[in-house]
XYZ file of C-alpha atoms in Angstrom:
785
model
C 8.063 -66.702 23.280
C 10.217 -63.617 23.607
C 9.023 -62.291 20.227
C 5.412 -62.890 21.227
C 6.028 -61.091 24.511
C 7.726 -58.209 22.704
C 4.832 -57.939 20.254
C 2.347 -57.998 23.117
C 4.228 -55.351 25.089
C 4.650 -53.226 21.999
C 1.041 -53.510 20.865
C -1.390 -50.674 21.308
C -3.891 -52.966 23.070
C -1.395 -53.765 25.825
C -0.442 -50.149 26.216
C -4.079 -49.048 26.481
C -4.909 -51.808 29.009
C -1.810 -51.029 31.064
C -2.640 -47.349 31.003
C -6.205 -48.044 32.155
C -5.011 -50.261 35.049
C -2.395 -47.739 36.153
C -4.833 -44.841 36.013
C -7.579 -46.729 37.870
C -5.109 -48.023 40.478
C -3.883 -44.493 41.149
C -7.390 -43.069 41.295
C -8.829 -45.822 43.487
C -5.709 -45.814 45.682
C -6.094 -42.109 46.309
C -9.825 -42.575 46.867
C -9.310 -45.501 49.323
C -6.560 -43.698 51.223
C -8.797 -40.691 51.622
C -11.704 -42.738 52.944
C -9.481 -44.822 55.282
C -8.209 -41.617 56.792
C -11.715 -40.211 56.885
C -13.252 -43.243 58.569
C -10.335 -43.528 61.022
C -10.739 -39.929 62.027
C -14.493 -40.425 62.377
C -13.985 -43.454 64.650
C -11.464 -41.499 66.728
C -13.964 -38.679 67.042
C -16.726 -41.003 68.132
C -14.510 -42.804 70.696
C -13.300 -39.459 72.007
C -16.877 -38.313 72.319
C -17.804 -41.595 74.019
C -14.922 -41.618 76.513
C -15.405 -38.003 77.539
C -19.202 -38.301 77.933
C -19.281 -39.924 81.515
C -16.984 -37.259 82.939
C -19.107 -34.438 81.548
C -22.286 -36.100 82.818
C -20.794 -36.481 86.299
C -19.521 -32.886 86.183
C -22.982 -31.734 85.185
C -24.447 -33.841 88.030
C -26.487 -35.848 85.586
C -24.753 -38.973 86.830
C -23.697 -39.814 90.285
C -20.021 -40.320 90.782
C -20.762 -43.713 92.296
C -21.670 -45.016 88.827
C -17.941 -45.412 88.240
C -17.987 -48.379 90.601
C -20.647 -50.108 88.458
C -18.722 -52.111 85.816
C -21.835 -52.934 83.820
C -22.828 -49.295 83.647
C -19.285 -48.388 82.498
C -19.387 -51.038 79.715
C -22.708 -49.648 78.620
C -21.311 -46.119 78.608
C -17.779 -46.782 77.297
C -18.165 -50.009 75.400
C -16.593 -53.448 75.856
C -13.048 -52.110 75.536
C -13.128 -50.022 78.739
C -10.175 -50.972 80.899
C -10.376 -48.734 83.934
C -12.706 -46.107 85.523
C -11.835 -44.311 88.806
C -12.823 -41.325 90.885
C -9.569 -39.895 92.362
C -9.411 -37.275 95.061
C -7.127 -34.277 94.689
C -4.658 -36.032 97.058
C -4.521 -39.137 94.833
C -6.833 -41.404 96.861
C -9.161 -43.609 94.828
C -12.758 -43.371 96.039
C -14.563 -45.192 93.256
C -13.352 -47.742 90.699
C -14.625 -50.478 88.392
C -12.239 -52.778 90.162
C -13.367 -52.859 93.828
C -9.806 -53.772 94.804
C -8.651 -50.343 93.734
C -10.924 -48.423 96.123
C -8.954 -46.811 98.975
C -5.637 -47.100 97.260
C -3.619 -44.176 95.894
C -2.397 -43.535 92.392
C 1.111 -44.050 93.605
C 0.316 -47.708 93.854
C -0.560 -47.851 90.133
C 2.337 -48.366 87.785
C 2.493 -46.184 84.612
C -0.264 -43.916 85.962
C 0.093 -40.376 84.550
C 0.112 -38.641 87.929
C 1.379 -35.390 86.437
C -1.886 -35.098 84.450
C -3.812 -34.460 87.742
C -3.122 -30.748 88.199
C -4.775 -28.424 90.640
C -5.207 -25.732 87.990
C -7.054 -28.049 85.585
C -10.274 -26.495 84.396
C -11.299 -28.725 81.477
C -11.133 -32.393 80.690
C -7.958 -33.805 79.138
C -7.792 -36.516 76.458
C -4.615 -38.287 75.408
C -3.386 -41.648 74.150
C -0.713 -43.779 75.697
C 0.897 -47.184 75.306
C 1.385 -49.948 77.877
C 2.232 -53.614 77.763
C -1.303 -54.468 76.674
C -1.256 -52.068 73.737
C -2.523 -48.640 72.941
C -5.280 -46.986 74.950
C -7.067 -43.662 75.318
C -7.354 -41.758 78.632
C -9.937 -39.130 79.674
C -9.459 -37.059 82.895
C -12.292 -34.718 83.912
C -11.921 -32.312 86.882
C -14.882 -32.166 89.316
C -15.547 -28.929 91.253
C -17.507 -28.182 94.412
C -19.864 -25.222 94.518
C -17.942 -21.954 94.147
C -14.626 -23.859 94.341
C -11.561 -22.660 92.370
C -9.878 -26.007 92.107
C -11.139 -29.538 91.585
C -11.798 -31.667 94.575
C -11.852 -34.897 92.587
C -10.974 -36.231 89.119
C -12.967 -38.704 86.941
C -10.470 -40.999 85.249
C -11.465 -43.318 82.324
C -9.178 -45.591 80.273
C -10.383 -47.291 77.042
C -8.366 -49.661 74.776
C -8.027 -48.759 71.026
C -7.948 -52.375 69.945
C -11.484 -52.193 68.581
C -10.678 -49.079 66.610
C -7.692 -50.694 64.968
C -9.724 -53.778 64.111
C -12.405 -51.594 62.577
C -9.800 -49.750 60.532
C -8.219 -52.965 59.315
C -11.601 -54.312 58.299
C -12.424 -51.131 56.462
C -9.049 -51.189 54.671
C -9.583 -54.792 53.630
C -13.028 -53.961 52.293
C -11.675 -50.978 50.365
C -8.740 -52.915 48.907
C -10.925 -55.816 47.801
C -13.571 -53.451 46.435
C -10.971 -51.383 44.605
C -9.325 -54.405 43.048
C -12.702 -55.743 41.951
C -13.656 -52.352 40.562
C -10.338 -52.059 38.721
C -10.757 -55.428 37.098
C -14.371 -54.878 36.113
C -13.965 -51.315 34.854
C -10.710 -52.164 33.037
C -12.435 -55.064 31.338
C -15.405 -52.902 30.354
C -13.204 -50.033 29.169
C -10.990 -52.406 27.221
C -13.937 -54.100 25.564
C -15.474 -50.735 24.712
C -12.137 -49.408 23.411
C -11.605 -52.610 21.463
C -14.926 -52.223 19.662
C -15.006 -48.472 19.210
C -11.324 -47.535 18.803
C -8.852 -50.381 18.396
C -10.794 -52.213 15.740
C -11.041 -49.055 13.644
C -7.396 -48.175 14.266
C -6.347 -51.643 13.158
C -8.412 -51.148 9.998
C -6.735 -47.771 9.466
C -3.299 -49.354 9.954
C -4.138 -52.030 7.396
C -5.353 -49.259 5.059
C -2.060 -47.386 5.430
C -0.172 -50.598 4.751
C -2.202 -51.112 1.552
C -1.374 -47.562 0.444
C 2.284 -48.170 1.234
C 2.474 -51.245 -0.990
C 0.822 -49.325 -3.848
C -2.857 -50.248 -3.536
C -4.013 -46.630 -3.967
C -7.612 -47.653 -4.698
C -8.096 -48.965 -1.129
C -10.618 -47.020 0.988
C -11.903 -47.005 4.582
C -15.574 -47.091 5.613
C -16.154 -44.299 8.168
C -18.100 -45.661 11.184
C -19.020 -42.417 12.867
C -18.551 -38.666 13.058
C -16.125 -38.779 15.963
C -12.390 -38.041 15.778
C -11.597 -41.473 14.353
C -14.329 -40.972 11.776
C -12.688 -37.662 10.850
C -9.366 -39.497 10.650
C -10.900 -42.162 8.398
C -12.396 -39.493 6.127
C -9.047 -37.690 6.084
C -7.219 -40.893 5.181
C -9.682 -41.505 2.353
C -9.185 -37.953 1.087
C -5.429 -38.413 1.377
C -5.637 -41.640 -0.607
C -7.747 -39.980 -3.294
C -5.342 -37.042 -3.481
C -2.364 -39.370 -3.525
C -3.928 -41.462 -6.257
C -4.719 -38.311 -8.259
C -1.243 -36.893 -7.723
C 0.308 -40.194 -8.651
C -1.627 -40.195 -11.887
C -0.648 -36.571 -12.475
C 2.965 -37.349 -11.652
C 2.918 -40.241 -14.067
C 1.389 -37.984 -16.696
C 4.008 -35.319 -15.880
C 6.764 -37.903 -16.207
C 5.404 -38.907 -19.582
C 5.075 -35.242 -20.590
C 8.609 -34.534 -19.351
C 9.928 -37.418 -21.366
C 8.079 -36.128 -24.405
C 9.287 -32.600 -23.664
C 12.886 -33.729 -23.437
C 12.564 -35.529 -26.729
C 10.838 -32.482 -28.240
C 13.541 -30.136 -26.883
C 16.215 -32.408 -28.297
C 14.503 -32.277 -31.683
C 14.126 -28.489 -31.444
C 17.763 -27.945 -30.556
C 18.792 -30.048 -33.519
C 16.464 -28.304 -35.964
C 16.303 -24.729 -34.534
C 18.278 -21.892 -36.039
C 19.012 -20.604 -32.512
C 21.609 -21.985 -30.127
C 21.157 -23.181 -26.558
C 23.820 -23.339 -23.895
C 24.286 -23.883 -20.175
C 27.157 -23.162 -17.808
C 27.933 -24.337 -14.296
C 28.633 -22.313 -11.142
C 32.263 -21.965 -12.249
C 30.973 -19.998 -15.301
C 32.253 -22.611 -17.732
C 30.078 -24.112 -20.449
C 28.721 -27.560 -19.578
C 26.179 -27.901 -22.395
C 25.900 -26.503 -25.912
C 23.337 -27.362 -28.553
C 24.540 -28.929 -31.758
C 24.755 -25.739 -33.833
C 26.524 -23.734 -31.138
C 28.866 -26.648 -30.507
C 29.564 -26.945 -34.232
C 30.160 -23.189 -34.599
C 32.679 -22.946 -31.741
C 34.347 -26.227 -32.653
C 35.021 -24.922 -36.152
C 36.691 -21.846 -34.644
C 38.479 -22.936 -31.500
C 37.717 -26.570 -30.672
C 35.130 -27.895 -28.256
C 33.339 -25.292 -26.071
C 33.027 -27.763 -23.204
C 34.647 -26.424 -20.035
C 35.449 -22.980 -21.484
C 34.260 -19.475 -20.684
C 32.827 -17.203 -23.385
C 35.971 -15.100 -23.689
C 37.978 -18.258 -24.507
C 35.815 -19.450 -27.422
C 37.598 -17.445 -30.123
C 34.673 -15.016 -30.544
C 35.155 -11.239 -30.714
C 32.766 -9.196 -28.556
C 31.315 -6.249 -30.472
C 30.372 -4.206 -27.396
C 32.586 -1.573 -25.744
C 35.149 -3.095 -23.431
C 35.043 -6.511 -25.083
C 34.049 -9.435 -22.874
C 34.731 -7.517 -19.627
C 31.134 -6.245 -19.459
C 29.722 -9.774 -19.798
C 32.230 -11.236 -17.316
C 31.306 -8.604 -14.735
C 27.594 -9.490 -15.022
C 28.388 -13.196 -14.848
C 30.456 -12.661 -11.700
C 27.560 -10.702 -10.151
C 25.049 -13.428 -11.165
C 22.965 -10.953 -13.190
C 20.972 -11.648 -16.323
C 22.248 -10.252 -19.624
C 20.682 -9.642 -23.024
C 21.768 -8.886 -26.569
C 25.511 -9.376 -26.104
C 26.747 -9.267 -29.693
C 29.925 -10.858 -31.031
C 31.485 -11.684 -34.352
C 33.675 -14.346 -35.923
C 35.318 -15.074 -39.251
C 34.044 -18.026 -41.230
C 36.368 -20.416 -43.030
C 35.533 -18.559 -46.235
C 36.812 -15.317 -44.692
C 33.383 -13.717 -44.250
C 32.522 -11.852 -41.060
C 29.486 -13.171 -39.218
C 27.627 -11.798 -36.210
C 25.859 -13.471 -33.298
C 23.924 -12.527 -30.180
C 23.547 -14.326 -26.837
C 21.203 -13.927 -23.864
C 21.391 -15.606 -20.480
C 19.685 -15.838 -17.082
C 21.165 -17.037 -13.772
C 19.790 -20.234 -12.231
C 19.481 -20.701 -8.450
C 18.491 -23.517 -6.102
C 15.475 -23.105 -3.806
C 17.835 -22.125 -0.965
C 19.469 -19.466 -3.147
C 22.576 -21.410 -4.116
C 23.910 -20.320 -7.512
C 23.781 -23.155 -10.069
C 25.009 -21.388 -13.192
C 23.460 -19.885 -16.315
C 21.156 -20.974 -19.119
C 20.697 -19.038 -22.300
C 20.192 -18.832 -26.032
C 22.083 -17.449 -28.977
C 21.370 -16.689 -32.590
C 23.115 -15.827 -35.839
C 22.226 -12.199 -36.652
C 24.453 -11.805 -39.687
C 21.492 -11.430 -42.053
C 19.819 -9.055 -39.601
C 22.915 -6.844 -39.343
C 23.355 -6.695 -43.088
C 19.659 -5.950 -43.582
C 19.892 -3.167 -40.968
C 22.864 -1.633 -42.765
C 21.004 -1.768 -46.062
C 17.938 -0.262 -44.385
C 20.003 2.633 -43.015
C 21.336 3.332 -46.496
C 17.800 3.269 -47.897
C 16.522 5.505 -45.114
C 19.261 8.041 -45.809
C 18.444 7.933 -49.496
C 14.724 8.304 -48.807
C 15.350 11.152 -46.367
C 17.444 12.893 -48.996
C 14.675 12.275 -51.486
C 12.167 13.841 -49.104
C 14.330 16.898 -48.616
C 14.918 17.181 -52.356
C 11.156 16.940 -52.796
C 10.787 19.885 -50.408
C 13.503 21.766 -52.312
C 11.720 20.960 -55.555
C 8.511 22.405 -54.169
C 10.492 25.537 -53.297
C 12.073 25.737 -56.739
C 9.349 27.931 -58.202
C 9.565 30.405 -55.360
C 13.369 30.341 -55.347
C 13.526 30.869 -59.141
C 11.071 33.739 -58.834
C 13.198 35.320 -56.102
C 16.447 34.874 -58.048
C 14.906 36.365 -61.171
C 13.753 39.363 -59.171
C 17.255 39.816 -57.739
C 18.966 39.373 -61.111
C 16.537 41.721 -62.804
C 17.262 44.374 -60.198
C 21.032 43.841 -60.410
C 21.047 44.141 -64.222
C 18.761 47.148 -64.162
C 20.814 49.049 -61.570
C 24.064 48.113 -63.332
C 22.771 49.493 -66.642
C 21.548 52.676 -64.975
C 24.895 53.064 -63.131
C 26.811 52.728 -66.407
C 24.554 55.356 -67.978
C 25.205 57.713 -65.029
C 28.941 57.090 -64.850
C 29.620 60.817 -64.655
C 27.432 61.193 -61.544
C 29.383 59.511 -58.656
C 26.616 59.962 -56.122
C 24.006 58.347 -58.378
C 26.432 55.527 -59.291
C 27.155 54.875 -55.593
C 23.410 54.729 -54.876
C 22.809 52.287 -57.715
C 25.756 50.120 -56.680
C 24.416 49.975 -53.111
C 21.168 48.601 -54.559
C 23.170 46.065 -56.565
C 25.022 44.928 -53.410
C 21.745 44.678 -51.468
C 20.159 42.568 -54.204
C 23.253 40.371 -54.267
C 23.031 39.774 -50.511
C 19.325 38.995 -50.963
C 20.196 36.397 -53.607
C 22.872 34.992 -51.270
C 20.240 34.588 -48.536
C 18.022 32.652 -50.952
C 20.970 30.406 -51.828
C 21.647 29.803 -48.136
C 18.039 28.739 -47.650
C 18.324 26.333 -50.539
C 21.544 24.847 -49.107
C 19.941 24.571 -45.704
C 17.023 22.458 -46.932
C 19.254 20.283 -49.117
C 21.073 19.146 -45.958
C 24.374 20.883 -46.647
C 24.467 21.988 -43.002
C 25.506 20.037 -39.898
C 23.190 19.902 -36.864
C 24.486 22.458 -34.381
C 22.113 22.984 -31.396
C 22.255 26.525 -30.054
C 20.018 28.978 -28.268
C 17.750 30.330 -31.007
C 15.329 33.249 -30.873
C 12.124 31.906 -32.402
C 11.110 35.276 -33.829
C 14.403 35.406 -35.801
C 13.638 32.047 -37.408
C 10.148 33.300 -38.247
C 11.598 36.411 -39.867
C 14.030 34.371 -41.971
C 11.318 31.935 -43.048
C 8.543 34.429 -43.757
C 9.650 35.539 -47.263
C 10.447 31.975 -48.342
C 7.116 30.672 -47.053
C 5.242 33.520 -48.737
C 6.649 32.581 -52.149
C 6.138 28.848 -51.542
C 2.516 29.169 -50.374
C 1.550 31.203 -53.432
C -0.948 34.047 -53.201
C -3.968 31.813 -52.646
C -2.992 31.160 -49.001
C -2.831 33.927 -46.410
C 0.158 33.616 -44.033
C 0.137 35.029 -40.486
C 3.285 34.727 -38.332
C 3.640 36.159 -34.826
C 5.086 35.408 -31.394
C 3.654 36.266 -27.978
C 7.175 37.057 -26.793
C 9.684 38.369 -29.388
C 12.566 37.282 -27.112
C 11.294 33.691 -26.702
C 14.209 31.259 -27.170
C 14.710 27.514 -27.538
C 17.831 25.385 -27.799
C 17.746 23.570 -31.150
C 19.517 23.557 -34.491
C 18.061 26.571 -36.340
C 18.406 24.768 -39.675
C 16.408 21.807 -38.392
C 13.784 24.123 -36.908
C 13.413 25.882 -40.273
C 13.125 22.509 -42.037
C 10.475 21.436 -39.504
C 8.414 24.571 -40.180
C 8.849 24.130 -43.923
C 7.572 20.526 -43.857
C 4.556 21.479 -41.746
C 3.830 24.453 -44.015
C 4.025 22.253 -47.142
C 1.539 19.786 -45.618
C -0.751 22.690 -44.658
C -0.550 24.089 -48.192
C -1.431 20.708 -49.703
C -4.428 20.474 -47.324
C -5.776 23.807 -48.700
C -5.929 23.341 -52.492
C -8.628 26.021 -52.771
C -6.820 28.489 -50.548
C -7.132 29.338 -46.886
C -5.193 30.723 -43.943
C -1.964 29.438 -42.400
C -1.060 30.742 -38.952
C 2.360 30.149 -37.368
C 2.752 31.393 -33.806
C 4.767 30.759 -30.655
C 4.311 31.049 -26.894
C 5.678 29.440 -23.737
C 4.055 27.038 -21.296
C 5.003 25.545 -17.908
C 4.214 21.840 -17.716
C 3.959 20.592 -14.097
C 5.115 17.092 -13.112
C 2.498 14.370 -13.427
C 1.940 14.200 -9.650
C 1.150 17.940 -9.501
C -1.279 18.124 -12.423
C -4.843 18.964 -11.491
C -8.060 17.518 -12.772
C -8.453 20.433 -15.188
C -5.196 19.610 -16.996
C -5.707 17.799 -20.267
C -4.121 14.389 -19.810
C -3.755 13.971 -23.592
C -1.895 17.245 -24.115
C 1.218 16.491 -22.082
C 2.973 13.110 -21.914
C 3.442 11.662 -18.437
C 7.245 11.824 -18.520
C 7.705 15.527 -19.358
C 7.794 18.546 -17.071
C 9.262 22.037 -17.111
C 9.104 25.092 -19.327
C 8.615 24.598 -23.063
C 8.379 26.776 -26.159
C 5.237 25.918 -28.169
C 5.255 26.578 -31.926
C 1.830 26.071 -33.518
C 1.169 25.619 -37.215
C -2.577 25.965 -37.851
C -4.366 25.680 -41.174
C -7.985 25.909 -42.344
C -7.727 22.897 -44.617
C -9.575 19.624 -44.932
C -8.412 18.180 -41.613
C -7.241 14.621 -40.915
C -9.709 11.694 -40.811
C -9.814 9.708 -37.562
C -8.763 6.477 -39.289
C -5.625 8.199 -40.591
C -4.653 10.225 -37.513
C -2.853 7.395 -35.698
C -0.522 6.776 -38.671
C 0.485 10.279 -39.761
C 3.964 10.016 -38.154
C 4.667 6.522 -39.517
C 7.476 6.412 -42.108
C 6.333 6.165 -45.744
C 2.685 6.711 -44.771
C 1.096 9.222 -47.150
C -2.431 10.157 -48.223
C -1.193 12.021 -51.284
C -1.483 10.667 -54.778
C 1.373 8.432 -56.046
C 4.355 10.505 -57.154
C 3.375 13.520 -54.991
C 4.939 12.511 -51.737
C 7.253 9.985 -50.049
C 5.436 9.897 -46.701
C 8.611 10.887 -44.821
C 7.924 14.567 -44.072
C 5.996 14.234 -40.812
C 8.065 11.190 -39.807
C 11.277 13.238 -40.072
C 9.673 16.133 -38.186
C 8.530 13.777 -35.404
C 11.971 12.148 -35.133
C 13.777 15.491 -35.008
C 11.449 16.905 -32.346
C 12.011 13.830 -30.156
C 15.802 14.109 -30.655
C 15.507 17.733 -29.516
C 13.834 16.466 -26.272
C 10.428 17.779 -27.314
C 7.092 16.344 -28.441
C 4.240 17.066 -30.864
C 0.492 17.287 -30.315
C -2.047 17.234 -33.119
C -5.591 18.619 -33.011
C -7.787 18.255 -36.069
C -11.408 18.605 -37.071
C -12.269 17.020 -40.387
C -13.412 19.682 -42.814
C -12.268 22.599 -40.601
C -8.499 22.330 -40.270
C -5.521 20.976 -38.349
C -3.194 22.395 -35.676
C 0.289 20.961 -35.046
C 1.795 22.056 -31.711
C 5.564 21.525 -31.497
C 6.884 21.623 -27.887
C 10.637 22.398 -27.666
C 12.894 22.948 -24.602
C 12.894 26.528 -23.318
C 16.188 28.469 -23.261
C 16.890 31.586 -21.234
C 18.418 33.721 -24.012
C 19.757 33.449 -27.531
C 23.461 33.176 -28.289
C 25.277 36.472 -28.720
C 25.267 37.244 -32.405
C 28.561 38.017 -34.049
C 29.157 41.390 -35.594
C 27.602 41.441 -39.097
C 30.166 40.643 -41.736
C 29.332 43.722 -43.795
C 30.630 45.994 -41.014
C 34.078 44.362 -40.661
C 36.708 47.012 -40.895
C 39.200 46.996 -43.766
C 42.556 45.409 -42.891
C 45.172 46.467 -45.485
C 48.113 44.334 -46.459
C 51.841 44.980 -46.396
C 52.946 43.565 -49.689
C 52.352 39.893 -48.763
C 52.113 37.595 -51.798
C 48.782 35.714 -52.064
C 48.251 32.825 -54.509
C 44.580 32.874 -55.671
C 43.499 29.431 -56.978
C 40.020 29.025 -58.549
C 38.714 27.583 -61.796
C 36.296 30.520 -62.130
C 37.870 33.436 -64.038
C 35.556 36.101 -62.605
C 36.349 35.131 -59.015
C 40.130 35.128 -59.675
C 39.792 38.580 -61.191
C 37.664 40.108 -58.402
C 39.785 38.525 -55.674
C 42.948 39.866 -57.319
C 41.480 43.365 -57.530
C 40.395 43.297 -53.840
C 43.801 42.076 -52.686
C 45.738 44.497 -54.882
C 43.676 47.453 -53.657
C 44.299 46.354 -50.045
C 48.092 46.313 -50.445
C 48.680 42.596 -51.121
C 50.421 41.106 -54.160
C 48.009 38.624 -55.782
C 49.130 35.771 -58.071
C 46.374 33.850 -59.954
C 46.154 30.151 -60.876
C 43.229 28.384 -62.519
C 44.016 24.809 -61.358
C 45.890 22.810 -58.770
C 48.628 21.841 -61.247
C 49.269 25.458 -62.234
C 49.325 26.493 -58.561
C 51.910 23.827 -57.675
C 54.132 25.005 -60.538
C 53.909 28.617 -59.293
C 54.768 27.534 -55.738
C 57.756 25.562 -56.985
C 58.976 28.428 -59.164
C 58.689 30.968 -56.337
C 60.259 28.821 -53.668
C 63.618 30.617 -53.896
C 62.506 34.141 -54.803
C 59.232 36.026 -54.350
C 57.960 33.326 -52.012
C 54.193 32.915 -51.619
C 52.872 33.832 -48.127
C 49.215 32.715 -48.312
C 47.369 30.218 -50.499
C 43.729 31.282 -51.169
C 42.044 28.306 -52.871
C 38.578 27.089 -53.748
C 37.584 23.768 -52.192
C 35.869 22.213 -55.221
C 37.590 22.589 -58.592
C 37.867 20.616 -61.794
C 40.710 18.170 -61.450
C 42.357 17.945 -58.055
C 40.564 19.764 -55.221
C 41.765 22.584 -53.023
C 42.500 20.335 -49.992
C 44.710 18.140 -52.201
C 46.595 21.246 -53.329
C 47.144 22.384 -49.746
C 48.300 18.951 -48.563
C 50.878 18.783 -51.375
C 52.013 22.366 -50.797
C 52.410 21.957 -47.022
C 54.338 18.739 -47.575
C 56.872 20.749 -49.589
C 56.861 23.807 -47.295
C 54.829 23.981 -44.057
C 55.185 27.772 -43.766
C 52.322 28.699 -46.066
C 49.233 30.394 -44.705
C 45.999 28.766 -45.957
C 42.537 30.204 -46.708
C 39.784 27.999 -48.096
C 36.737 29.409 -49.856
C 33.580 27.582 -50.893
C 29.887 27.988 -51.623
C 29.148 24.866 -49.448
C 30.548 25.955 -46.085
C 29.200 23.301 -43.746
C 30.095 20.321 -45.920
C 33.502 21.717 -46.762
C 34.314 22.497 -43.155
C 33.428 18.930 -42.139
C 35.710 17.536 -44.827
C 38.567 19.909 -44.003
C 38.333 19.135 -40.283
C 39.327 15.577 -41.117
C 42.132 16.613 -43.507
C 43.858 19.628 -41.958
C 42.294 21.304 -38.962
C 44.526 24.449 -38.852
C 43.120 26.749 -41.549
C 40.926 29.783 -42.256
C 37.608 29.400 -44.056
C 35.598 32.018 -45.942
C 32.195 31.516 -47.507
C 31.344 32.601 -51.023
C 30.250 35.237 -51.870
C 32.401 37.421 -49.631
C 32.976 41.126 -49.103
C 36.405 42.797 -49.495
C 36.799 43.338 -45.747
C 35.992 39.670 -45.097
C 38.654 38.537 -47.535
C 41.228 40.912 -46.043
C 40.496 39.608 -42.522
C 40.758 35.982 -43.691
C 44.232 36.662 -45.199
C 45.440 38.271 -41.962
C 44.031 35.360 -39.887
C 45.916 32.900 -42.088
C 49.157 34.874 -41.620
C 48.601 34.817 -37.831
C 48.098 31.038 -37.851
C 51.275 30.635 -39.918
C 53.264 32.701 -37.392
C 51.848 30.625 -34.522
C 53.041 27.422 -36.197
C 56.504 28.857 -36.581
C 56.710 29.781 -32.884
C 55.601 26.384 -31.618
């Protein structure tokens, strides 16, 4: 019974019915109370109007005052509940009354009579209610005035019982209560029945529908019975069921796909050449694929629960594992962290790992996931590729040198022919000192000219080290002009000029000359029937991308460059470059020349060098008309201060110092000895390292050697080996190295010694004298340290 009662009280039907009854009771109660009050007030108004009417009529002389003594007339006027009607004089004597026994008496004889209500200053009637032993009653007192009198001469007194009013009110209340209760019952029943059919029945069906969905019957559907709110709810529930059914099917498919994906991932991790790993929020490995697990286990046991720096792997990056640990601690992604390890066979292997941090939806750090791979083959292939690239680059430069060979040979032959001719003429005019001096000056000039050609040849064979400096472009043009003229042959007209002779750029002058040479060779090959080659320079200010106007050519300047640049243009009137070839001209090994006539590295090397110099190249070509290469290089304010020319170095005589001259070339030993002897030194000659060491040992006690002047490259042991052995025996020797390959030799000697004097072959007497004195100064500095 209790459960049934609980179910009934908890049901929606009971709650709706109870709500309806409560609402109707409140509404009808308020309505009934209002009308009870309204009808009561209306009855009071009518009784008041009725009880005050006789007095007004008497006052207005429409009734005679004697009517008060007529009881029937009073009942007609005041109703059946009239209790008393009197006409009272101002002194309290009763002249007329419904009760004849009251006539002639005074109000003092009447108990509970409101004597104080009869005032001489009364001007209007007075109405009030009072209580006596018979109940409640209503009293009306109307003053009566004589003509032109200021105070009443008599009062009309009427007393009516309120018993009828109260009965009327009680009857009305009973009617309202019964009517309200009947209305509540009927309307509640109608509302309930209507709600039952239009709302509850559909809600019960919706509840049953939800229950079906809950137990898994996703195909269940409701039948909408209207377009009202419940109909919208029914349609929404149907849509929800359809969506839920669809999502359930999708979820099931996703579960199946996830299961397949997990199986597929497991197969991939077992068969893939890469590694997969995962670490927890404590930055320790919690998962490693089979190959990664096997690799680390072979080195340092299981990787489970270890950090990367504890796996026995050596990090190849700067700072070791500290860089990776700092990114892990900051929860940042990392890429291409390389490491190495030694295999059981003693071979060095290389690996690379990448990782990304993993976070929860609320931002909580979960750890890392990443991959790794064995890059040993890649590293070895890269090393082999670098070797091949160096060999191919050397081949390209040698190809350029080979193309210069004809011009260089022609220039050397011209120089040698002049030297021999002037030497023969000087010998024939030996008795004429002035003529001999003139001829010898020509011989020296031709020798310097031949030296310049040799320097050019060394420059393009890569015997120089890149040394960026502020270079005056016009100077490079002047140095290159004669070489380019011989290389281009007479069928091509060469024009070289600069808009500003003082225009400077900061690059390696050797590399700039090589760049111009490569571009000139390509231009020459593009003009087999002759033509014109123009090389010029000017400056240009490139504004930042945001400040470029619509008239600026977007293809001329890259987006990321701005500032002042030196522009060197190489323009030919050759065959031009076809459109299908233009995009590949800077690609390594790409060549349109016939096999055996080019490696395809020339323009690639030029492009790489220009980019390393923080510049860029633009190409404009018209097929059949010619091509223009524009090389943009960083602008420099002024060129480096040039040293005093070597041929104007003053003579620095010696003071009897002993100099050991070591060279496997007899002519150089002889000329060096003559120069030193004439300058006041004491030269001693040796043709090999072994002979020089014997001389040093023999002169250790007497006639000690002060300076060793040695060639760098000799048959047998080299000059640096001689100096190392000599300084080991006695560190007080001064040292001067001489070589025809200055840049390469200096690089080698920097590694071996560091404290020496270097002189380039061929040298002038004053240069040699200065080198000997510089070596003596360095020796004295070592002694004083």
